[in-house]
PDB file of C-alpha atoms in Angstrom:
ATOM      1  CA  MET A 238      10.885 -34.576-161.259  1.00 73.00           C
ATOM      2  CA  LEU A 239      14.557 -35.469-161.828  1.00 81.00           C
ATOM      3  CA  TYR A 240      14.956 -36.774-158.268  1.00 82.00           C
ATOM      4  CA  ALA A 241      11.720 -38.777-158.489  1.00 87.00           C
ATOM      5  CA  ALA A 242      12.941 -40.306-161.760  1.00 88.00           C
ATOM      6  CA  ALA A 243      16.285 -41.159-160.142  1.00 88.00           C
ATOM      7  CA  VAL A 244      14.490 -42.938-157.285  1.00 89.00           C
ATOM      8  CA  PHE A 245      12.288 -44.787-159.795  1.00 91.00           C
ATOM      9  CA  TRP A 246      15.268 -45.995-161.822  1.00 90.00           C
ATOM     10  CA  MET A 247      17.151 -47.038-158.700  1.00 92.00           C
ATOM     11  CA  PHE A 248      14.115 -49.140-157.768  1.00 92.00           C
ATOM     12  CA  VAL A 249      14.339 -50.695-161.235  1.00 93.00           C
ATOM     13  CA  VAL A 250      18.055 -51.355-160.696  1.00 93.00           C
ATOM     14  CA  VAL A 251      17.626 -53.075-157.324  1.00 93.00           C
ATOM     15  CA  LEU A 252      14.626 -55.176-158.368  1.00 93.00           C
ATOM     16  CA  SER A 253      16.132 -56.116-161.750  1.00 94.00           C
ATOM     17  CA  ALA A 254      19.419 -57.120-160.126  1.00 94.00           C
ATOM     18  CA  SER A 255      17.507 -59.290-157.648  1.00 93.00           C
ATOM     19  CA  GLY A 256      15.565 -60.871-160.516  1.00 93.00           C
ATOM     20  CA  VAL A 257      18.707 -61.614-162.528  1.00 95.00           C
ATOM     21  CA  TYR A 258      20.415 -63.219-159.544  1.00 93.00           C
ATOM     22  CA  PHE A 259      17.317 -65.294-158.783  1.00 92.00           C
ATOM     23  CA  LEU A 260      17.111 -66.573-162.359  1.00 93.00           C
ATOM     24  CA  TRP A 261      20.820 -67.376-162.506  1.00 92.00           C
ATOM     25  CA  ALA A 262      20.701 -69.213-159.180  1.00 89.00           C
ATOM     26  CA  GLY A 263      17.802 -71.251-160.538  1.00 86.00           C
ATOM     27  CA  MET A 264      19.713 -72.376-163.619  1.00 87.00           C
ATOM     28  CA  VAL A 265      23.278 -72.751-162.324  1.00 86.00           C
ATOM     29  CA  LYS A 266      24.649 -73.833-158.967  1.00 87.00           C
ATOM     30  CA  THR A 267      24.564 -70.903-156.556  1.00 86.00           C
ATOM     31  CA  ARG A 268      28.214 -71.473-155.689  1.00 88.00           C
ATOM     32  CA  ILE A 269      29.247 -70.965-159.320  1.00 90.00           C
ATOM     33  CA  VAL A 270      27.148 -67.791-159.611  1.00 90.00           C
ATOM     34  CA  ASN A 271      28.655 -66.290-156.458  1.00 89.00           C
ATOM     35  CA  ILE A 272      32.211 -67.123-157.526  1.00 90.00           C
ATOM     36  CA  VAL A 273      31.673 -65.542-160.964  1.00 91.00           C
ATOM     37  CA  LEU A 274      30.266 -62.395-159.329  1.00 91.00           C
ATOM     38  CA  LEU A 275      33.222 -62.061-156.929  1.00 91.00           C
ATOM     39  CA  PRO A 276      34.428 -58.619-158.200  1.00 91.00           C
ATOM     40  CA  GLY A 277      30.952 -57.211-157.640  1.00 91.00           C
ATOM     41  CA  THR A 278      30.755 -58.900-154.246  1.00 90.00           C
ATOM     42  CA  LEU A 279      33.995 -57.199-153.242  1.00 91.00           C
ATOM     43  CA  ALA A 280      32.595 -53.755-154.108  1.00 91.00           C
ATOM     44  CA  ALA A 281      29.264 -54.397-152.367  1.00 89.00           C
ATOM     45  CA  GLN A 282      30.903 -55.783-149.223  1.00 88.00           C
ATOM     46  CA  LEU A 283      33.294 -52.825-149.149  1.00 89.00           C
ATOM     47  CA  GLY A 284      30.297 -50.498-149.085  1.00 87.00           C
ATOM     48  CA  HIS A 285      28.639 -52.558-146.364  1.00 83.00           C
ATOM     49  CA  VAL A 286      31.734 -52.564-144.161  1.00 84.00           C
ATOM     50  CA  LEU A 287      32.283 -48.843-144.732  1.00 86.00           C
ATOM     51  CA  GLY A 288      28.678 -48.124-143.783  1.00 82.00           C
ATOM     52  CA  MET A 289      28.983 -50.193-140.617  1.00 80.00           C
ATOM     53  CA  LEU A 290      32.176 -48.425-139.579  1.00 82.00           C
ATOM     54  CA  VAL A 291      30.830 -44.937-140.326  1.00 80.00           C
ATOM     55  CA  THR A 292      27.666 -45.542-138.296  1.00 77.00           C
ATOM     56  CA  GLY A 293      29.449 -47.191-135.381  1.00 75.00           C
ATOM     57  CA  GLY A 294      28.302 -50.754-136.058  1.00 71.00           C
ATOM     58  CA  THR A 295      30.353 -53.936-135.953  1.00 70.00           C
ATOM     59  CA  VAL A 296      31.640 -56.009-138.870  1.00 71.00           C
ATOM     60  CA  GLU A 297      32.301 -59.393-137.280  1.00 70.00           C
ATOM     61  CA  GLY A 298      31.489 -62.331-139.541  1.00 67.00           C
ATOM     62  CA  THR A 299      31.561 -60.403-142.818  1.00 71.00           C
ATOM     63  CA  SER A 300      33.078 -62.398-145.677  1.00 73.00           C
ATOM     64  CA  LEU A 301      33.128 -62.514-149.470  1.00 77.00           C
ATOM     65  CA  ILE A 302      32.448 -66.262-149.651  1.00 74.00           C
ATOM     66  CA  SER A 303      30.786 -68.366-146.968  1.00 71.00           C
ATOM     67  CA  ASP A 304      31.959 -71.830-145.973  1.00 69.00           C
ATOM     68  CA  ASP A 305      28.777 -73.593-147.072  1.00 72.00           C
ATOM     69  CA  ASP A 306      27.959 -75.005-150.502  1.00 70.00           C
ATOM     70  CA  SER A 307      26.319 -71.759-151.722  1.00 70.00           C
ATOM     71  CA  ALA A 308      29.502 -69.669-151.299  1.00 72.00           C
ATOM     72  CA  SER A 309      27.202 -66.703-150.643  1.00 74.00           C
ATOM     73  CA  PRO A 310      28.671 -63.487-149.215  1.00 77.00           C
ATOM     74  CA  LYS A 311      27.973 -62.911-145.541  1.00 71.00           C
ATOM     75  CA  GLN A 312      27.205 -59.546-143.972  1.00 69.00           C
ATOM     76  CA  GLY A 313      27.799 -60.008-140.276  1.00 62.00           C
ATOM     77  CA  GLY A 314      27.793 -57.538-137.441  1.00 55.00           C
ATOM     78  CA  THR A 315      24.949 -55.359-136.259  1.00 55.00           C
ATOM     79  CA  THR A 316      23.492 -52.057-137.411  1.00 50.00           C
ATOM     80  CA  LYS A 317      22.860 -50.933-133.826  1.00 55.00           C
ATOM     81  CA  SER A 318      24.892 -47.744-133.810  1.00 54.00           C
ATOM     82  CA  ARG A 319      25.178 -44.227-132.516  1.00 61.00           C
ATOM     83  CA  ILE A 320      22.924 -43.173-135.418  1.00 64.00           C
ATOM     84  CA  PRO A 321      19.803 -45.307-134.777  1.00 64.00           C
ATOM     85  CA  VAL A 322      17.583 -44.034-137.623  1.00 66.00           C
ATOM     86  CA  VAL A 323      19.955 -42.873-140.331  1.00 70.00           C
ATOM     87  CA  GLY A 324      22.549 -45.573-139.638  1.00 72.00           C
ATOM     88  CA  PRO A 325      20.668 -48.500-141.244  1.00 76.00           C
ATOM     89  CA  LEU A 326      19.834 -46.288-144.239  1.00 79.00           C
ATOM     90  CA  ILE A 327      23.507 -45.470-144.777  1.00 81.00           C
ATOM     91  CA  VAL A 328      24.411 -49.150-144.499  1.00 81.00           C
ATOM     92  CA  GLY A 329      21.672 -49.961-147.008  1.00 81.00           C
ATOM     93  CA  VAL A 330      22.678 -47.418-149.647  1.00 86.00           C
ATOM     94  CA  LEU A 331      26.486 -47.562-149.501  1.00 87.00           C
ATOM     95  CA  PRO A 332      26.807 -50.972-151.260  1.00 89.00           C
ATOM     96  CA  LEU A 333      24.870 -49.462-154.179  1.00 90.00           C
ATOM     97  CA  LEU A 334      27.180 -46.450-154.232  1.00 91.00           C
ATOM     98  CA  THR A 335      30.379 -48.513-154.104  1.00 93.00           C
ATOM     99  CA  CYS A 336      29.146 -50.692-156.978  1.00 93.00           C
ATOM    100  CA  ALA A 337      28.272 -47.535-158.919  1.00 92.00           C
ATOM    101  CA  GLY A 338      31.725 -46.164-158.119  1.00 92.00           C
ATOM    102  CA  GLY A 339      33.244 -49.403-159.406  1.00 93.00           C
ATOM    103  CA  ILE A 340      31.373 -48.969-162.700  1.00 92.00           C
ATOM    104  CA  ALA A 341      32.590 -45.376-163.023  1.00 90.00           C
ATOM    105  CA  LEU A 342      36.179 -46.404-162.215  1.00 91.00           C
ATOM    106  CA  SER A 343      36.045 -49.256-164.730  1.00 89.00           C
ATOM    107  CA  THR A 344      34.801 -46.822-167.356  1.00 86.00           C
ATOM    108  CA  MET A 345      37.700 -44.444-166.734  1.00 86.00           C
ATOM    109  CA  VAL A 346      40.389 -47.149-166.608  1.00 86.00           C
ATOM    110  CA  LEU A 347      39.108 -49.366-169.430  1.00 82.00           C
ATOM    111  CA  GLY A 348      37.541 -46.630-171.532  1.00 72.00           C
ATOM    112  CA  GLY A 349      37.620 -46.855-175.290  1.00 70.00           C
ATOM    113  CA  PRO A 350      35.335 -46.587-178.322  1.00 71.00           C
ATOM    114  CA  SER A 351      33.247 -49.613-177.313  1.00 68.00           C
ATOM    115  CA  VAL A 352      32.901 -48.448-173.719  1.00 72.00           C
ATOM    116  CA  ASN A 353      32.019 -44.939-174.831  1.00 73.00           C
ATOM    117  CA  ASP A 354      29.268 -46.351-177.047  1.00 73.00           C
ATOM    118  CA  LEU A 355      27.783 -48.132-174.064  1.00 73.00           C
ATOM    119  CA  VAL A 356      27.719 -44.976-171.941  1.00 73.00           C
ATOM    120  CA  ALA A 357      26.265 -42.789-174.686  1.00 71.00           C
ATOM    121  CA  GLY A 358      22.530 -43.629-174.260  1.00 76.00           C
ATOM    122  CA  GLU A 359      20.244 -42.346-171.514  1.00 84.00           C
ATOM    123  CA  VAL A 360      16.958 -43.404-169.973  1.00 87.00           C
ATOM    124  CA  ILE A 361      14.084 -40.943-169.827  1.00 86.00           C
ATOM    125  CA  ARG A 362      14.479 -38.368-167.053  1.00 84.00           C
ATOM    126  CA  SER A 363      10.835 -38.299-166.041  1.00 83.00           C
ATOM    127  CA  ILE A 364       8.248 -40.745-164.720  1.00 82.00           C
ATOM    128  CA  PRO A 365       5.541 -41.652-167.274  1.00 80.00           C
ATOM    129  CA  ALA A 366       2.373 -39.673-166.550  1.00 81.00           C
ATOM    130  CA  GLY A 367       0.118 -41.389-169.092  1.00 83.00           C
ATOM    131  CA  VAL A 368      -0.247 -44.236-171.559  1.00 88.00           C
ATOM    132  CA  PRO A 369       1.644 -42.510-174.439  1.00 88.00           C
ATOM    133  CA  ALA A 370       4.496 -41.644-172.069  1.00 87.00           C
ATOM    134  CA  PHE A 371       4.573 -45.254-170.861  1.00 89.00           C
ATOM    135  CA  TRP A 372       5.003 -46.559-174.419  1.00 91.00           C
ATOM    136  CA  ASP A 373       7.685 -43.928-175.041  1.00 91.00           C
ATOM    137  CA  LEU A 374       9.462 -45.261-171.968  1.00 89.00           C
ATOM    138  CA  LEU A 375       9.307 -48.839-173.262  1.00 90.00           C
ATOM    139  CA  ARG A 376      10.626 -47.783-176.676  1.00 92.00           C
ATOM    140  CA  ASN A 377      13.460 -45.919-174.969  1.00 90.00           C
ATOM    141  CA  LEU A 378      14.398 -48.990-172.911  1.00 91.00           C
ATOM    142  CA  ILE A 379      14.221 -51.328-175.910  1.00 91.00           C
ATOM    143  CA  ASP A 380      16.495 -48.998-177.887  1.00 89.00           C
ATOM    144  CA  LEU A 381      18.985 -48.896-175.007  1.00 88.00           C
ATOM    145  CA  MET A 382      18.970 -52.677-174.589  1.00 90.00           C
ATOM    146  CA  GLU A 383      19.430 -53.175-178.342  1.00 88.00           C
ATOM    147  CA  LYS A 384      22.364 -50.778-178.346  1.00 86.00           C
ATOM    148  CA  THR A 385      23.939 -52.463-175.330  1.00 85.00           C
ATOM    149  CA  LEU A 386      23.621 -55.904-176.924  1.00 86.00           C
ATOM    150  CA  ASN A 387      25.044 -54.696-180.255  1.00 83.00           C
ATOM    151  CA  VAL A 388      28.062 -53.172-178.548  1.00 80.00           C
ATOM    152  CA  ALA A 389      28.613 -56.386-176.577  1.00 79.00           C
ATOM    153  CA  ILE A 390      28.432 -58.509-179.747  1.00 78.00           C
ATOM    154  CA  TYR A 391      30.699 -56.299-181.846  1.00 76.00           C
ATOM    155  CA  ALA A 392      33.172 -55.349-179.103  1.00 67.00           C
ATOM    156  CA  GLY A 393      35.965 -57.089-181.005  1.00 57.00           C
ATOM    157  CA  GLY A 394      37.490 -60.493-180.372  1.00 61.00           C
ATOM    158  CA  SER A 395      40.924 -59.095-179.470  1.00 63.00           C
ATOM    159  CA  ASN A 396      39.701 -56.058-177.512  1.00 75.00           C
ATOM    160  CA  TRP A 397      40.352 -57.455-174.050  1.00 79.00           C
ATOM    161  CA  ARG A 398      39.685 -54.094-172.391  1.00 81.00           C
ATOM    162  CA  ALA A 399      36.103 -54.044-173.673  1.00 81.00           C
ATOM    163  CA  TRP A 400      35.500 -57.657-172.630  1.00 84.00           C
ATOM    164  CA  LEU A 401      36.971 -57.015-169.174  1.00 88.00           C
ATOM    165  CA  PHE A 402      34.820 -53.919-168.790  1.00 88.00           C
ATOM    166  CA  MET A 403      31.673 -55.817-169.732  1.00 89.00           C
ATOM    167  CA  TYR A 404      32.521 -58.592-167.272  1.00 91.00           C
ATOM    168  CA  LEU A 405      33.058 -56.081-164.461  1.00 93.00           C
ATOM    169  CA  LEU A 406      29.892 -54.243-165.505  1.00 92.00           C
ATOM    170  CA  ILE A 407      27.838 -57.431-165.199  1.00 93.00           C
ATOM    171  CA  CYS A 408      29.361 -58.322-161.823  1.00 94.00           C
ATOM    172  CA  LEU A 409      28.895 -54.845-160.365  1.00 95.00           C
ATOM    173  CA  THR A 410      25.345 -54.352-161.613  1.00 95.00           C
ATOM    174  CA  VAL A 411      24.065 -57.776-160.537  1.00 94.00           C
ATOM    175  CA  ARG A 412      25.652 -57.311-157.113  1.00 92.00           C
ATOM    176  CA  MET A 413      23.448 -54.265-156.596  1.00 92.00           C
ATOM    177  CA  ALA A 414      20.854 -56.837-155.523  1.00 90.00           C
ATOM    178  CA  PRO A 415      20.609 -56.705-151.723  1.00 85.00           C
ATOM    179  CA  LEU A 416      21.252 -59.896-149.813  1.00 78.00           C
ATOM    180  CA  PRO A 417      18.180 -61.697-148.409  1.00 73.00           C
ATOM    181  CA  GLY A 418      16.597 -59.623-145.657  1.00 69.00           C
ATOM    182  CA  ASN A 419      18.137 -56.341-146.864  1.00 75.00           C
ATOM    183  CA  LEU A 420      15.742 -55.542-149.732  1.00 79.00           C
ATOM    184  CA  ARG A 421      13.352 -53.348-147.745  1.00 79.00           C
ATOM    185  CA  GLY A 422      16.239 -51.499-146.152  1.00 78.00           C
ATOM    186  CA  ALA A 423      17.810 -50.782-149.539  1.00 83.00           C
ATOM    187  CA  LEU A 424      14.521 -49.558-151.038  1.00 84.00           C
ATOM    188  CA  GLY A 425      13.834 -47.441-147.972  1.00 84.00           C
ATOM    189  CA  ALA A 426      17.317 -45.937-148.189  1.00 84.00           C
ATOM    190  CA  ILE A 427      16.783 -45.049-151.862  1.00 87.00           C
ATOM    191  CA  VAL A 428      13.524 -43.238-151.099  1.00 87.00           C
ATOM    192  CA  THR A 429      14.958 -41.451-148.064  1.00 85.00           C
ATOM    193  CA  PHE A 430      18.073 -40.203-149.813  1.00 82.00           C
ATOM    194  CA  GLY A 431      15.986 -39.239-152.837  1.00 85.00           C
ATOM    195  CA  ILE A 432      13.894 -36.981-150.597  1.00 85.00           C
ATOM    196  CA  ILE A 433      17.031 -35.611-148.936  1.00 83.00           C
ATOM    197  CA  GLY A 434      18.551 -34.924-152.360  1.00 80.00           C
ATOM    198  CA  PHE A 435      15.403 -33.096-153.460  1.00 80.00           C
ATOM    199  CA  VAL A 436      15.423 -30.891-150.348  1.00 83.00           C
ATOM    200  CA  VAL A 437      19.139 -30.183-150.709  1.00 80.00           C
ATOM    201  CA  GLY A 438      18.572 -29.355-154.389  1.00 75.00           C
ATOM    202  CA  LEU A 439      16.056 -26.695-153.432  1.00 76.00           C
ATOM    203  CA  VAL A 440      18.636 -24.979-151.242  1.00 78.00           C
ATOM    204  CA  PHE A 441      21.821 -25.819-153.148  1.00 74.00           C
ATOM    205  CA  THR A 442      21.080 -25.503-156.869  1.00 72.00           C
ATOM    206  CA  PRO A 443      24.327 -27.140-158.155  1.00 74.00           C
ATOM    207  CA  ALA A 444      23.251 -30.408-156.478  1.00 69.00           C
ATOM    208  CA  GLN A 445      21.017 -31.175-159.449  1.00 73.00           C
ATOM    209  CA  GLY A 446      24.060 -30.950-161.699  1.00 75.00           C
ATOM    210  CA  TYR A 447      25.682 -33.850-159.856  1.00 74.00           C
ATOM    211  CA  VAL A 448      22.608 -35.997-160.488  1.00 77.00           C
ATOM    212  CA  GLU A 449      22.603 -35.060-164.167  1.00 80.00           C
ATOM    213  CA  ARG A 450      26.296 -35.914-164.544  1.00 81.00           C
ATOM    214  CA  GLY A 451      25.693 -39.366-163.113  1.00 82.00           C
ATOM    215  CA  TRP A 452      22.692 -40.021-165.341  1.00 85.00           C
ATOM    216  CA  SER A 453      24.712 -41.769-168.045  1.00 86.00           C
ATOM    217  CA  MET A 454      26.058 -44.282-165.522  1.00 87.00           C
ATOM    218  CA  LEU A 455      22.560 -44.827-164.136  1.00 89.00           C
ATOM    219  CA  SER A 456      21.281 -45.379-167.669  1.00 89.00           C
ATOM    220  CA  LEU A 457      24.057 -47.867-168.417  1.00 89.00           C
ATOM    221  CA  THR A 458      23.238 -49.783-165.228  1.00 91.00           C
ATOM    222  CA  VAL A 459      19.517 -49.886-166.037  1.00 92.00           C
ATOM    223  CA  SER A 460      19.994 -51.009-169.643  1.00 91.00           C
ATOM    224  CA  THR A 461      22.535 -53.691-168.653  1.00 92.00           C
ATOM    225  CA  LEU A 462      20.347 -55.173-165.939  1.00 94.00           C
ATOM    226  CA  LEU A 463      17.173 -55.140-168.033  1.00 94.00           C
ATOM    227  CA  LEU A 464      19.027 -56.810-170.908  1.00 93.00           C
ATOM    228  CA  LEU A 465      20.392 -59.471-168.549  1.00 94.00           C
ATOM    229  CA  LEU A 466      16.926 -59.931-167.064  1.00 95.00           C
ATOM    230  CA  VAL A 467      15.291 -60.422-170.470  1.00 94.00           C
ATOM    231  CA  ILE A 468      17.982 -62.829-171.711  1.00 93.00           C
ATOM    232  CA  SER A 469      17.943 -64.801-168.443  1.00 94.00           C
ATOM    233  CA  ALA A 470      14.139 -65.017-168.451  1.00 94.00           C
ATOM    234  CA  VAL A 471      14.117 -66.256-172.064  1.00 93.00           C
ATOM    235  CA  ILE A 472      16.735 -68.923-171.305  1.00 92.00           C
ATOM    236  CA  ARG A 473      14.951 -70.000-168.122  1.00 90.00           C
ATOM    237  CA  GLY A 474      11.634 -70.146-169.986  1.00 89.00           C
ATOM    238  CA  ALA A 475      13.163 -72.212-172.782  1.00 90.00           C
ATOM    239  CA  VAL A 476      14.680 -74.651-170.279  1.00 84.00           C
ATOM    240  CA  ASP A 477      11.389 -75.062-168.406  1.00 83.00           C
ATOM    241  CA  LEU A 478       9.494 -75.413-171.680  1.00 85.00           C
ATOM    242  CA  GLY A 479      11.924 -78.141-172.737  1.00 84.00           C
ATOM    243  CA  ARG A 480      11.265 -79.966-169.467  1.00 80.00           C
ATOM    244  CA  VAL A 481       7.511 -79.753-170.081  1.00 82.00           C
ATOM    245  CA  ILE A 482       7.854 -81.073-173.633  1.00 84.00           C
ATOM    246  CA  LEU A 483      10.077 -83.913-172.478  1.00 80.00           C
ATOM    247  CA  LYS A 484       7.794 -84.465-169.465  1.00 74.00           C
ATOM    248  CA  ARG A 485      10.620 -84.100-167.007  1.00 58.00           C
ATOM    249  CA  PRO A 486       9.976 -82.631-163.557  1.00 57.00           C
ATOM    250  CA  ALA A 487      11.388 -79.160-162.914  1.00 55.00           C
ATOM    251  CA  ALA A 488      14.365 -78.897-160.577  1.00 53.00           C
TER     252      ALA A 488
END
């Protein structure tokens, strides 16, 4: 059940990150969004390049910022490699892992009381099997989002380490959204490696311990992205509602 829950939450992470990026790109110029997210882009592109090299692919044309007006990152090259089936899965999952590694590294380097408060909560470790469990899940997520927002608000005006951590956290989590055309590959990679992890866990018992130790980081990623998604959706809704009231056409 733990591995199934991990796959479920990773689905939530990828889809929420895609939703946040979509909402931001609809409210602000895409170029500005991509420039702001540059630290996360660096981590994601590092994972992509590493995956291409490990699987024998090519990395020509890969860049952090494109030359066009969108300034979107480009993932060039080809996934045709000496590992035809597993290769694309590795390329799909490594950007998620490098972004997760960036969050863990930021936590260790910039750790403090505020950061520790953010990492303290956890999402439920099981998939809801009924209506009561579903409402328990929603209450758990609302509590986590409330805690995340409170920590962000009361981080302290002069605590630059906390503010830097939260900036890096936002960049790294939002950049877990696959680039256009890579969504199915990323979701497929999550499912495949979830199954592999489950099988390995049956043979190698300590493997489950590694998943449990990373649960706090997974929970922090989920709560951050869901909070960003809710706030972004509210702002976007308010802007569109204002256009309707003022009878102005939507952009």
